[in-house]
Coordinates of C-alpha atoms and ligand atoms in Angstrom, one line a residue:
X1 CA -19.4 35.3 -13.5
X2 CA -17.8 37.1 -10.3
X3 CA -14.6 36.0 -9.6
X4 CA -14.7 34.7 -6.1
X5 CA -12.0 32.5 -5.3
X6 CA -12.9 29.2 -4.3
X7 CA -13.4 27.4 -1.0
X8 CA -12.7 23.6 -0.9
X9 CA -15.5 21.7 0.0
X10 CA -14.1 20.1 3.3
X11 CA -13.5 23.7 4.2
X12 CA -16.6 24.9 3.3
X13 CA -18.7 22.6 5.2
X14 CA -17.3 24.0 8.0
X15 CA -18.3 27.2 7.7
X16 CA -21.4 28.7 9.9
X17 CA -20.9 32.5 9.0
X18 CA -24.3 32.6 7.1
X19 CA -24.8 35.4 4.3
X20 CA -20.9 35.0 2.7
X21 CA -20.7 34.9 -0.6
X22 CA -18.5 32.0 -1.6
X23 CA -18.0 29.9 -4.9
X24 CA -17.5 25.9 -4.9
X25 CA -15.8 24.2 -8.5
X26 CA -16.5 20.5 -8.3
X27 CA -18.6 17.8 -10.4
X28 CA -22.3 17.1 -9.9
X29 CA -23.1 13.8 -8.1
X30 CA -26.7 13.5 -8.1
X31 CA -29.3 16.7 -9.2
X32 CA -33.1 16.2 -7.9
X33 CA -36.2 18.0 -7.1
X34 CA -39.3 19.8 -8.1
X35 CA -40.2 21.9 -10.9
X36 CA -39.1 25.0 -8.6
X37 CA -36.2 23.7 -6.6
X38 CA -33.7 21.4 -7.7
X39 CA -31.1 19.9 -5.2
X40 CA -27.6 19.4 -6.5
X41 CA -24.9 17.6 -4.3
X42 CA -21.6 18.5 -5.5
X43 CA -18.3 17.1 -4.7
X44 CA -14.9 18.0 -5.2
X45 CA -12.6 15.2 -4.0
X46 CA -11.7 17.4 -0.9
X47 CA -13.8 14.9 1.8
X48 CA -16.2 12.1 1.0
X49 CA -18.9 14.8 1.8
X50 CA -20.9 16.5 -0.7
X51 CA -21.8 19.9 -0.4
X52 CA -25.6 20.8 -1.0
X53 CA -26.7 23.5 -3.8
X54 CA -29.9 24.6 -3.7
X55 CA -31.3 26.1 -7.2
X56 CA -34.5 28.3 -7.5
X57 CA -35.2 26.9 -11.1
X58 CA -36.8 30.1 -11.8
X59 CA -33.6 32.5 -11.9
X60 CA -32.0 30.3 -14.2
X61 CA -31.9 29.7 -18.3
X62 CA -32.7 26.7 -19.0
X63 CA -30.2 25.9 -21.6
X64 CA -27.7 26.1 -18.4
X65 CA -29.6 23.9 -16.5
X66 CA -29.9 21.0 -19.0
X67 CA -26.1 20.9 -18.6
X68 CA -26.0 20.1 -15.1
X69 CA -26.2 16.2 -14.9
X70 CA -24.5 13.8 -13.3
X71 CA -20.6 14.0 -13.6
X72 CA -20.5 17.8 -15.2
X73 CA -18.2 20.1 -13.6
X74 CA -19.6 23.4 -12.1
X75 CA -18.1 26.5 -10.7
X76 CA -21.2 27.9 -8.5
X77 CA -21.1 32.0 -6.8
X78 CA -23.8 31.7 -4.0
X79 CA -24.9 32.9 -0.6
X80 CA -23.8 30.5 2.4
X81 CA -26.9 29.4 3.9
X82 CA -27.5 27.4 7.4
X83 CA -29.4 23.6 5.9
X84 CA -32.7 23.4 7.6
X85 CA -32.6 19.3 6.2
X86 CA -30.6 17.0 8.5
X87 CA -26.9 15.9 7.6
X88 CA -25.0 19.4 7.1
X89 CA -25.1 22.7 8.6
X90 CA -24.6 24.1 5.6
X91 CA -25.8 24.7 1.9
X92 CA -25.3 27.4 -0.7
X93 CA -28.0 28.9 -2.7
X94 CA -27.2 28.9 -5.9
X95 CA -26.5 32.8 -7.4
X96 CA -24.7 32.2 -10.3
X97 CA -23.4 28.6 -12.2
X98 CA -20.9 28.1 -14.6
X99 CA -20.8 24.8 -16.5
X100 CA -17.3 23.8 -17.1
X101 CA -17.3 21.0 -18.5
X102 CA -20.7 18.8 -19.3
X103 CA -20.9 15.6 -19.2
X104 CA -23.1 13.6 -21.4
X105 CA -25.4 10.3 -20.6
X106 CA -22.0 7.8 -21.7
X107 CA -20.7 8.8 -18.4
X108 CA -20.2 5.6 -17.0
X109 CA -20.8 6.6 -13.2
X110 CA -23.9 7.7 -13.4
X111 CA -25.5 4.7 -11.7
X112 CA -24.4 3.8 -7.9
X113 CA -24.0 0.5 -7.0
X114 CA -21.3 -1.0 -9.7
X115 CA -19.2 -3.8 -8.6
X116 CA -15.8 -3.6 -7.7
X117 CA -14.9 -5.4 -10.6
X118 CA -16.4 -3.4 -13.0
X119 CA -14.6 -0.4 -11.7
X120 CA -11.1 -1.8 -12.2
X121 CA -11.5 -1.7 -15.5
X122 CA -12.5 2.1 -15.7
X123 CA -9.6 2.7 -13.3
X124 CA -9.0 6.3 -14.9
X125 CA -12.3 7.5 -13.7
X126 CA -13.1 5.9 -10.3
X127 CA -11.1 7.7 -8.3
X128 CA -14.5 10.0 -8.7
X129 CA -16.6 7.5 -6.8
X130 CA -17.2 7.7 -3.2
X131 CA -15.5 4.1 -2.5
X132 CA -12.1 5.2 -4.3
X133 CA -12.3 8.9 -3.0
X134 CA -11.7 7.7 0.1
X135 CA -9.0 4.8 -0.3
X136 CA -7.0 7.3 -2.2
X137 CA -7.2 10.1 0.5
X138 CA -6.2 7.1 3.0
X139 CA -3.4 6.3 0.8
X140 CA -2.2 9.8 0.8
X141 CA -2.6 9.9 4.6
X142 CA -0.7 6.7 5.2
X143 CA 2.4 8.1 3.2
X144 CA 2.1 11.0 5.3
X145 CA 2.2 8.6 8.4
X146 CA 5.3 6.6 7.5
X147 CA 7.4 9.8 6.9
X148 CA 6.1 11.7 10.2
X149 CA 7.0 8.3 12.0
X150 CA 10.4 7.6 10.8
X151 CA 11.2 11.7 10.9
X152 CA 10.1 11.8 15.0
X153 CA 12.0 8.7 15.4
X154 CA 15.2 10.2 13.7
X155 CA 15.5 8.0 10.6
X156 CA 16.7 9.7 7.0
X157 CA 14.9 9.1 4.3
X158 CA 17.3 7.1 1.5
X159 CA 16.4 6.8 -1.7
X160 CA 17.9 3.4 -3.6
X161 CA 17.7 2.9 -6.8
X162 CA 15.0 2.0 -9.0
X163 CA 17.7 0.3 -11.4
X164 CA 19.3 -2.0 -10.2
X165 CA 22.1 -5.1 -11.0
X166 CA 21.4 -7.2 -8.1
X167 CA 18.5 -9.7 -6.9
X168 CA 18.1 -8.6 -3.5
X169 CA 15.9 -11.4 -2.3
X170 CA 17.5 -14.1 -5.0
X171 CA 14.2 -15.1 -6.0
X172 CA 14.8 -14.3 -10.5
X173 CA 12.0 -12.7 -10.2
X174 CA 12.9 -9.2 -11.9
X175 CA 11.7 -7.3 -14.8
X176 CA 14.7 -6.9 -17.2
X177 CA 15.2 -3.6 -18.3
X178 CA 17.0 -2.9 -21.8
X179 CA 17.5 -0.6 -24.7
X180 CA 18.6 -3.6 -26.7
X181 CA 16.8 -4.7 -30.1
X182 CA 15.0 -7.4 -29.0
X183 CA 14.6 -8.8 -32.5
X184 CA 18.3 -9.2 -33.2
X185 CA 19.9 -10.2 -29.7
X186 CA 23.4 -11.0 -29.8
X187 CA 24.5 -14.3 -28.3
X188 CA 27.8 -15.7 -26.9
X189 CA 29.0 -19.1 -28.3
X190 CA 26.9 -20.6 -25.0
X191 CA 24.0 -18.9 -26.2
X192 CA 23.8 -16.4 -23.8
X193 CA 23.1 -12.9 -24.7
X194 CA 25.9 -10.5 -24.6
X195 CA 24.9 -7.3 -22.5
X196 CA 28.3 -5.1 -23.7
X197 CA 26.6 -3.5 -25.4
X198 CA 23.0 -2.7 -23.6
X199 CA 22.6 0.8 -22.0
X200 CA 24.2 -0.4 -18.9
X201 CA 27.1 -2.8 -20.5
X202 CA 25.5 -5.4 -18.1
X203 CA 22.3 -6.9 -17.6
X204 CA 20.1 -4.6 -15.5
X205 CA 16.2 -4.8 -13.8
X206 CA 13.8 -2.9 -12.1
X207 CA 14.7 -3.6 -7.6
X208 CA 12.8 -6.2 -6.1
X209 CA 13.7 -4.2 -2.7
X210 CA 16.2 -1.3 -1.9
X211 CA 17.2 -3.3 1.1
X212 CA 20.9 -4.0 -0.1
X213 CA 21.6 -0.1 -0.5
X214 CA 19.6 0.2 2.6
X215 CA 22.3 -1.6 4.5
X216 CA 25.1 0.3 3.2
X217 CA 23.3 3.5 4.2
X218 CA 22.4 2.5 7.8
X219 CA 26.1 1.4 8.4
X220 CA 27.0 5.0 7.6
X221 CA 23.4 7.2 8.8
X222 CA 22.6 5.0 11.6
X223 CA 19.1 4.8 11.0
X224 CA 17.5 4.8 7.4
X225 CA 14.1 4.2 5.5
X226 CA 12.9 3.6 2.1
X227 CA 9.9 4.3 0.7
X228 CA 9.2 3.5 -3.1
X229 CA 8.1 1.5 -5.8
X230 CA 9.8 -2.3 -6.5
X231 CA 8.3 -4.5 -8.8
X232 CA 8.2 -8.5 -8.4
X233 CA 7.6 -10.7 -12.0
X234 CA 6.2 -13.4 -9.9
X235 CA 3.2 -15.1 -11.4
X236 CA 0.5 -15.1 -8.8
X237 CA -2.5 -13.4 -9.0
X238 CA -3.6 -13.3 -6.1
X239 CA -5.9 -10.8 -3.7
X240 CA -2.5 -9.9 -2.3
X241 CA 0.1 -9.7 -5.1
X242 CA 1.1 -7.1 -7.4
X243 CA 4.1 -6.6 -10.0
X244 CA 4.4 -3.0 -8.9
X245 CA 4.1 -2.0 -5.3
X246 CA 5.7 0.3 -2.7
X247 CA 7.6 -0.9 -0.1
X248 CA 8.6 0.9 3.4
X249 CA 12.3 -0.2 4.3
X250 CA 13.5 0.6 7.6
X251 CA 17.2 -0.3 8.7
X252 CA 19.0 0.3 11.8
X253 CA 22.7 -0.3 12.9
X254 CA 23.1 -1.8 16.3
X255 CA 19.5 -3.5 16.4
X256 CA 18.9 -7.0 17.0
X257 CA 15.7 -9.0 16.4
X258 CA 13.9 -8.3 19.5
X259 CA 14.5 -4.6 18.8
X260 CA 13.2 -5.1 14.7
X261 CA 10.1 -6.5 16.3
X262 CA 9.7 -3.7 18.8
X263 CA 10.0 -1.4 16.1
X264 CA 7.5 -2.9 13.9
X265 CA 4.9 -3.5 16.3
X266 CA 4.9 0.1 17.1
X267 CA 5.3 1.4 13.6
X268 CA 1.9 -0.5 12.3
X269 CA 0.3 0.8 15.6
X270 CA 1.1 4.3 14.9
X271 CA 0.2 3.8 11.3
X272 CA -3.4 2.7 12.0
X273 CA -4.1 5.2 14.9
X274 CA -3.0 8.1 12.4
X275 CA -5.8 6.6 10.0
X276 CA -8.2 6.2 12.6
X277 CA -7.8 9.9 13.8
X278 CA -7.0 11.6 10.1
X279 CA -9.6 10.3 8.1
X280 CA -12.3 9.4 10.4
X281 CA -15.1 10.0 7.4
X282 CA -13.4 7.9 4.9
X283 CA -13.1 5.0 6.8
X284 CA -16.3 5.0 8.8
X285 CA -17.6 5.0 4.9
X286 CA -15.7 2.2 4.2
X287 CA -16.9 0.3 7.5
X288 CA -20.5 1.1 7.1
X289 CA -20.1 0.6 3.1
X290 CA -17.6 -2.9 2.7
X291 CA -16.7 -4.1 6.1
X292 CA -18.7 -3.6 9.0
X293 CA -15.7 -4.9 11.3
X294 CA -13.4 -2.2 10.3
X295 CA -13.1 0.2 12.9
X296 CA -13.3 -2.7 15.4
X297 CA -10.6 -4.1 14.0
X298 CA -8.6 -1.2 13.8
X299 CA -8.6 -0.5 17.2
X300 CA -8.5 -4.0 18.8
X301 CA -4.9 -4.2 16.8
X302 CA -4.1 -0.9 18.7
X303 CA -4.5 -2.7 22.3
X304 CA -3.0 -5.7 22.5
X305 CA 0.8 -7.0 21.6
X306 CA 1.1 -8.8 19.0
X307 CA 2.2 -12.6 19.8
X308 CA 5.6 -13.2 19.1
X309 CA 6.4 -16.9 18.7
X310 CA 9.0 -19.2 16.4
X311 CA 8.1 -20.6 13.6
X312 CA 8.6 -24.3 14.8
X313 CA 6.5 -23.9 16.9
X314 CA 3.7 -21.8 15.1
X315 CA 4.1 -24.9 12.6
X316 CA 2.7 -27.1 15.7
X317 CA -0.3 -25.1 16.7
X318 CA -0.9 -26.0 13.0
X319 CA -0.1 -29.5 12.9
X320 CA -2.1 -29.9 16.3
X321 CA -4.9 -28.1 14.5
X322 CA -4.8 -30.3 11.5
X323 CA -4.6 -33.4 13.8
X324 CA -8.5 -32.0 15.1
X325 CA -9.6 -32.1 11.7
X326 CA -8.9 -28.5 10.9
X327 CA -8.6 -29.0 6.7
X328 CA -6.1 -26.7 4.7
X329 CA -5.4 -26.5 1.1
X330 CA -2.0 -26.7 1.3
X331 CA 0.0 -29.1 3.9
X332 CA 1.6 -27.9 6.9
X333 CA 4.5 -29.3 8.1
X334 CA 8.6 -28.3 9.3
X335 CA 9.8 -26.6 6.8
X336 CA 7.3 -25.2 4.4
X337 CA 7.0 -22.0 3.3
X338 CA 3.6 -21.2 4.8
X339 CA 0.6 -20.3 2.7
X340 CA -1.6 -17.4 3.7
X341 CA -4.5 -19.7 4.8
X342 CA -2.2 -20.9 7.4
X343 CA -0.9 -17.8 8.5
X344 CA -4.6 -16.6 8.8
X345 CA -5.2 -19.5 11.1
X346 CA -2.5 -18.5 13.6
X347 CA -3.6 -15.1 13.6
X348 CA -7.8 -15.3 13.5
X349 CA -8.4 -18.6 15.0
X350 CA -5.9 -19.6 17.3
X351 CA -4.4 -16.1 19.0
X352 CA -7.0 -14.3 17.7
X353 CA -4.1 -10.9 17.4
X354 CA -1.5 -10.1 15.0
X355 CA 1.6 -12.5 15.1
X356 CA 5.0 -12.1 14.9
X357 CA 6.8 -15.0 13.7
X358 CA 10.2 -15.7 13.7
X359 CA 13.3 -17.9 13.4
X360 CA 12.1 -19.6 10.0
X361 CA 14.0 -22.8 8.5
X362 CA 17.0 -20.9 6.5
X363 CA 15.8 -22.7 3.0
X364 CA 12.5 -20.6 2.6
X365 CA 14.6 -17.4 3.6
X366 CA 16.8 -14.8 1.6
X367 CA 20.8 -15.4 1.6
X368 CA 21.7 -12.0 4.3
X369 CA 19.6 -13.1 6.8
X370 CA 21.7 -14.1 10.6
X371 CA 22.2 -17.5 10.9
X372 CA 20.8 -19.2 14.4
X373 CA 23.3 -21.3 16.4
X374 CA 20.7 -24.5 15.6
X375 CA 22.4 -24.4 11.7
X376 CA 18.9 -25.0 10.6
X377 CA 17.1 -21.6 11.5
X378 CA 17.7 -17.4 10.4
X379 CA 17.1 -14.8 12.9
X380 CA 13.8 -14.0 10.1
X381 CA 10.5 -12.4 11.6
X382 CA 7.3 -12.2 9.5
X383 CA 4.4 -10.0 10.5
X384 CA 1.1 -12.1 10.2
X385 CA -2.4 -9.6 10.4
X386 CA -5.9 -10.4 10.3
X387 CA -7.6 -10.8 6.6
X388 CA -3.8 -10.2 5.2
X389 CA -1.2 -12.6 6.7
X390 CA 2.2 -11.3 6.1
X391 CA 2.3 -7.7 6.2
X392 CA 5.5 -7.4 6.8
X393 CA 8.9 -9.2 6.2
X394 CA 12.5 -8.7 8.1
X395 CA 15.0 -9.9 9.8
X396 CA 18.2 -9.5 11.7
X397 CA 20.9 -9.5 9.1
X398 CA 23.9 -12.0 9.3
X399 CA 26.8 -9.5 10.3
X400 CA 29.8 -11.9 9.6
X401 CA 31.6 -11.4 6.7
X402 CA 32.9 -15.0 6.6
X403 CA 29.2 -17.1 7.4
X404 CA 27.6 -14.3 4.7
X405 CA 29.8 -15.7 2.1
X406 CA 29.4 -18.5 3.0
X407 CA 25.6 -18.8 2.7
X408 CA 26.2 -16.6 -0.6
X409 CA 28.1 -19.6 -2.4
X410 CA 25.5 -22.5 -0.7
X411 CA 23.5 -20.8 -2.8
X412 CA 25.7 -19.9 -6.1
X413 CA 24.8 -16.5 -5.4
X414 CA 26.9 -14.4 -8.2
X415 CA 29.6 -13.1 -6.2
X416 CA 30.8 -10.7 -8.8
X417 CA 27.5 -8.4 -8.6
X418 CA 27.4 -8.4 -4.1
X419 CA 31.0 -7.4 -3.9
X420 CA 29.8 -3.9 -2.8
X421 CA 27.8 -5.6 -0.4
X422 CA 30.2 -7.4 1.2
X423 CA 32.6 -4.5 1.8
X424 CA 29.8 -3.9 5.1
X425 CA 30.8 -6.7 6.3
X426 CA 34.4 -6.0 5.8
X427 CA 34.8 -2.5 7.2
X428 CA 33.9 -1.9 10.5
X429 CA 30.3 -4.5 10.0
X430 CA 28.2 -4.2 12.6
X431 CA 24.8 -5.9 14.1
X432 CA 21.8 -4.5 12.1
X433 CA 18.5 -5.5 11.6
X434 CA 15.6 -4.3 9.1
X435 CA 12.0 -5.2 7.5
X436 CA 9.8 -4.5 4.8
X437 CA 6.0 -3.6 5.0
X438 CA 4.0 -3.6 1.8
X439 CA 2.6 -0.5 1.3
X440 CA -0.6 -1.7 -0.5
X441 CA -1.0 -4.6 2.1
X442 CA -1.3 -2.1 4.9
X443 CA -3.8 -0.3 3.0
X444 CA -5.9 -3.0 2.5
X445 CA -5.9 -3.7 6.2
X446 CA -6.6 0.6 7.1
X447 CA -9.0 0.1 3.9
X448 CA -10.7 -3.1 4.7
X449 CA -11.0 -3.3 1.0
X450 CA -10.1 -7.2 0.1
X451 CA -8.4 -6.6 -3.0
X452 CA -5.4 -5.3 -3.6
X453 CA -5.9 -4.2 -6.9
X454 CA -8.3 -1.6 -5.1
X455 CA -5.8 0.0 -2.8
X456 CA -3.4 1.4 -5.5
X457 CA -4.2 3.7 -8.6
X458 CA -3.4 1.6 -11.2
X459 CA -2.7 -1.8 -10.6
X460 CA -0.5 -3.9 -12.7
X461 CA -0.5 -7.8 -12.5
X462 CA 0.0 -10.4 -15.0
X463 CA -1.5 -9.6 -18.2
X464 CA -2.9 -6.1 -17.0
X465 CA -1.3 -3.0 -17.7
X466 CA -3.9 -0.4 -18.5
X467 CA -3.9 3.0 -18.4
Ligands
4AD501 O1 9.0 -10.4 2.5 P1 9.6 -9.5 1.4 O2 9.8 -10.2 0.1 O3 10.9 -8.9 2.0 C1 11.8 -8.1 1.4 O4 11.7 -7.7 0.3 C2 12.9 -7.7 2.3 N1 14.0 -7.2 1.4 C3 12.4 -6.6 3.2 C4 13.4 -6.1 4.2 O5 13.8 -6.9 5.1 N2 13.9 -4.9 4.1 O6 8.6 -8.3 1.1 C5 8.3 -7.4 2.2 C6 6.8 -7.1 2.2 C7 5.9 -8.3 2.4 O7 5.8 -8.6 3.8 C8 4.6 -7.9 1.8 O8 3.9 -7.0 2.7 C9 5.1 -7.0 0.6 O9 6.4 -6.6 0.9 N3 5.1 -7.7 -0.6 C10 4.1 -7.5 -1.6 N4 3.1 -6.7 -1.7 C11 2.3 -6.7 -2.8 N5 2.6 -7.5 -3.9 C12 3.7 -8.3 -3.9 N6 3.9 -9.1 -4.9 C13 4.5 -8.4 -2.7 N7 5.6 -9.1 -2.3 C14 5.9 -8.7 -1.1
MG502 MG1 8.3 -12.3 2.8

């Protein structure tokens, strides 16, 4: 076969100069046709878009063509043709084809239609399908988002470690990591395992959130993001939770709550209007596929400001709404730590717009967040968005060395493992505020997918790590 070197697809479909020569690699989605023409539309991964080959049967062995089915990879020499049929401009007629790899009828893709479910569990091979295609290159653009926001805006990118000694959100949720034999642990006369001699000399885990090592590096850079994986061994599974999912931690000396939400709300808007514009294909597939709202509700988030209200008295609209009959699962009342359906409520039914919410009861909150005057309240703000609830979680961080320590031993908070920690507080502290988004929560609302196993590659929850 003539070496021609390749054109990707989304280029290709581009093209109009008619009579190039040009070659196309890709796999076969569907082949059809007559006994003198066959139709083959071939994809890539480059766009959702297929382009078409045409075939004259006749110029062809046959032996080839029996090894063009669905899910074979092709490399295809042909003339660049203007497409007569409606849909593209273009087609190539097919000179020469090169089978690369065939493909036999155990292909499990060779039907359309299968249920979400059932492509979770061939995770290593939907990415080819048209539905994943298309979250993936969203994914991909939304990583590209965050960084072009937080670089325009001046923020450095930090990276914290993966590693880590110290419960940031004091939850015990963490994955342990070890070299030890776990069949012959060592024990203290307590019964506690001894960790001298693990890799670390001390009991390590995967981060929960790079946000303490976030704070020492805005007290220093100014203005810092993370952007990486954290892992939470909570047991929920849930359309929402994962055990391993990426998290986008912004933190910035010298801002207060009110700037945190500013920042937010304009972060998330910029996020969605780069979808909207960047991969206008993949997510009109995804509306007209899943979620015939979709591009509504993409750009109704990009109009209006999100509410901002406190949490006492978001917990009355609820209360009120109860009192009218309105029937939750769980109960709503000062104090709790609200459950999505409530959060959905605020957001959908009563404002009808993304909420911010803020000054939670300090009992449902994490140790470093500021304290309010009331003693009962943190300086907390939670991002509530349609079809998710929280999106996104921050606050303004207590800045006091002395109330900080405080709050660390109300809780029994090990001081041993936060000294570093403290040491902000003690040289030169300063007012700072932060929040974390959920990477995969975001992309289910850019997605409209309504799982969140279906937003990431590979997802792991309890009792699922394949692949
Ligand atoms: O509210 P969270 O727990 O806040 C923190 O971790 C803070 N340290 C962030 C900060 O202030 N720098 O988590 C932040 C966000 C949530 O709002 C949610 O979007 C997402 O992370 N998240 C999860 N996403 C998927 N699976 C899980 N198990 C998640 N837990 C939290
Ligand atoms: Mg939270």
């Amino acid at each position: 076969m003539e070496k021609i070197s390749r054109t990707k697809i989304v280029d290709l479909l581009k093209r109009v100069d008619f009579g190039a020569m040009v070659n196309v690699k890709g796999w076969v989605r569907t082949r059809r046709g007559s006994k003198q023409v066959n139709f083959i539309a071939l994809n890539d991964g480059s766009t959702i878009n297929n382009v078409q080959i045409v075939v004259d049967l006749a110029s062809f062995d046959e032996e080839l063509l029996k090894k063009i089915t669905t899910g074979a990879c092709i490399s295809v020499n042909g003339k660049l043709t203007e497409s007569v049929g409606s849909g593209q401009k273009n087609e190539i007629h097919a000179v020469d084809i090169e089978v690369l790899g065939v493909c036999d009828n155990t292909y499990p893709l060779q039907k359309k239609g299968h249920t979400l479910e059932f492509l979770r569990e061939i995770a290593h091979l939907r990415p080819r399908t048209n539905t994943f295609g298309a979250v993936f290159r969203i994914r991909h653009n939304m990583a590209i988002a965050i960084h072009s926001f937080f670089h325009e805006k001046g923020f450095f990118y930090f990276h914290t470690p993966i590693i880590t000694g110290s419960d940031c959100e004091g939850a015990g949720q963490m994955f342990q990591v070890t070299t030890k034999n776990l069949y012959d642990l060592k024990k203290d006369e307590n019964g506690s395992i001894i960790y001298d001699d693990d890799f670390f000399g001390k009991q390590a885990s995967l981060t929960v959130s790079g946000q303490l090592e976030g704070e020492l590096a805005a007290t220093a850079l100014g203005a810092i993001y993370t952007f990486g994986p954290t892992f939470r061994a909570e047991n929920s599974n849930t359309p929402r939770h994962l055990a391993e999912f990426w998290m986008i931690e912004p933190e910035v000396a010298f801002n207060d709550i009110v700037d945190n939400m500013d920042l937010a709300e304009e972060f998330i808007k910029y996020c969605v209007l780069w979808a909207l514009e960047h991969c206008a294909d993949d997510i009109k597939f995804l509306n007209d596929m899943f979620d015939k709202g979709l591009i509504e509700r993409l750009q109704s988030v990009l109009k209006e400001a999100f509410v901002r209200l406190p949490y006492t008295e978001g917990v009355k609209i609820l209360e009120e709404a109860v009192a009218k009959g309105h029937k939750f699962e769980f109960p709503v009342y000062w104090g709790v730590d609200l459950a999505s359906e409530h959060e959905r409520y605020l957001v959908e039914e009563h404002f009808k717009r993304p909420v911010i919410l803020t000054d939670y009861p300090k009992e449902i909150k994490a140790f470093y967040m500021k304290q309010n005057e009331d003693g009962k309240t943190v300086r907390a703000m939670d991002v509530l968005f349609p079809k998710i609830g929280e999106i996104i979680g921050g606050s303004e961080r207590e800045a006091d060395y002395d109330k900080l320590l405080a709050r660390i031993d109300e809780l029994n908070i090990p001081m041993k493992d936060m000294w570093w920690y403290l040491d902000t507080r003690k040289f030169g502290t300063c007012p700072h505020s932060g929040f974390g988004l959920g990477f995969e929560r975001l992309l289910l609302f850019v997605t409209g997918m309504a799982n969140i196993r279906d937003v990431i590659p590979f997802p792991r929850t309890p009792h699922n790590a394949e692949f």
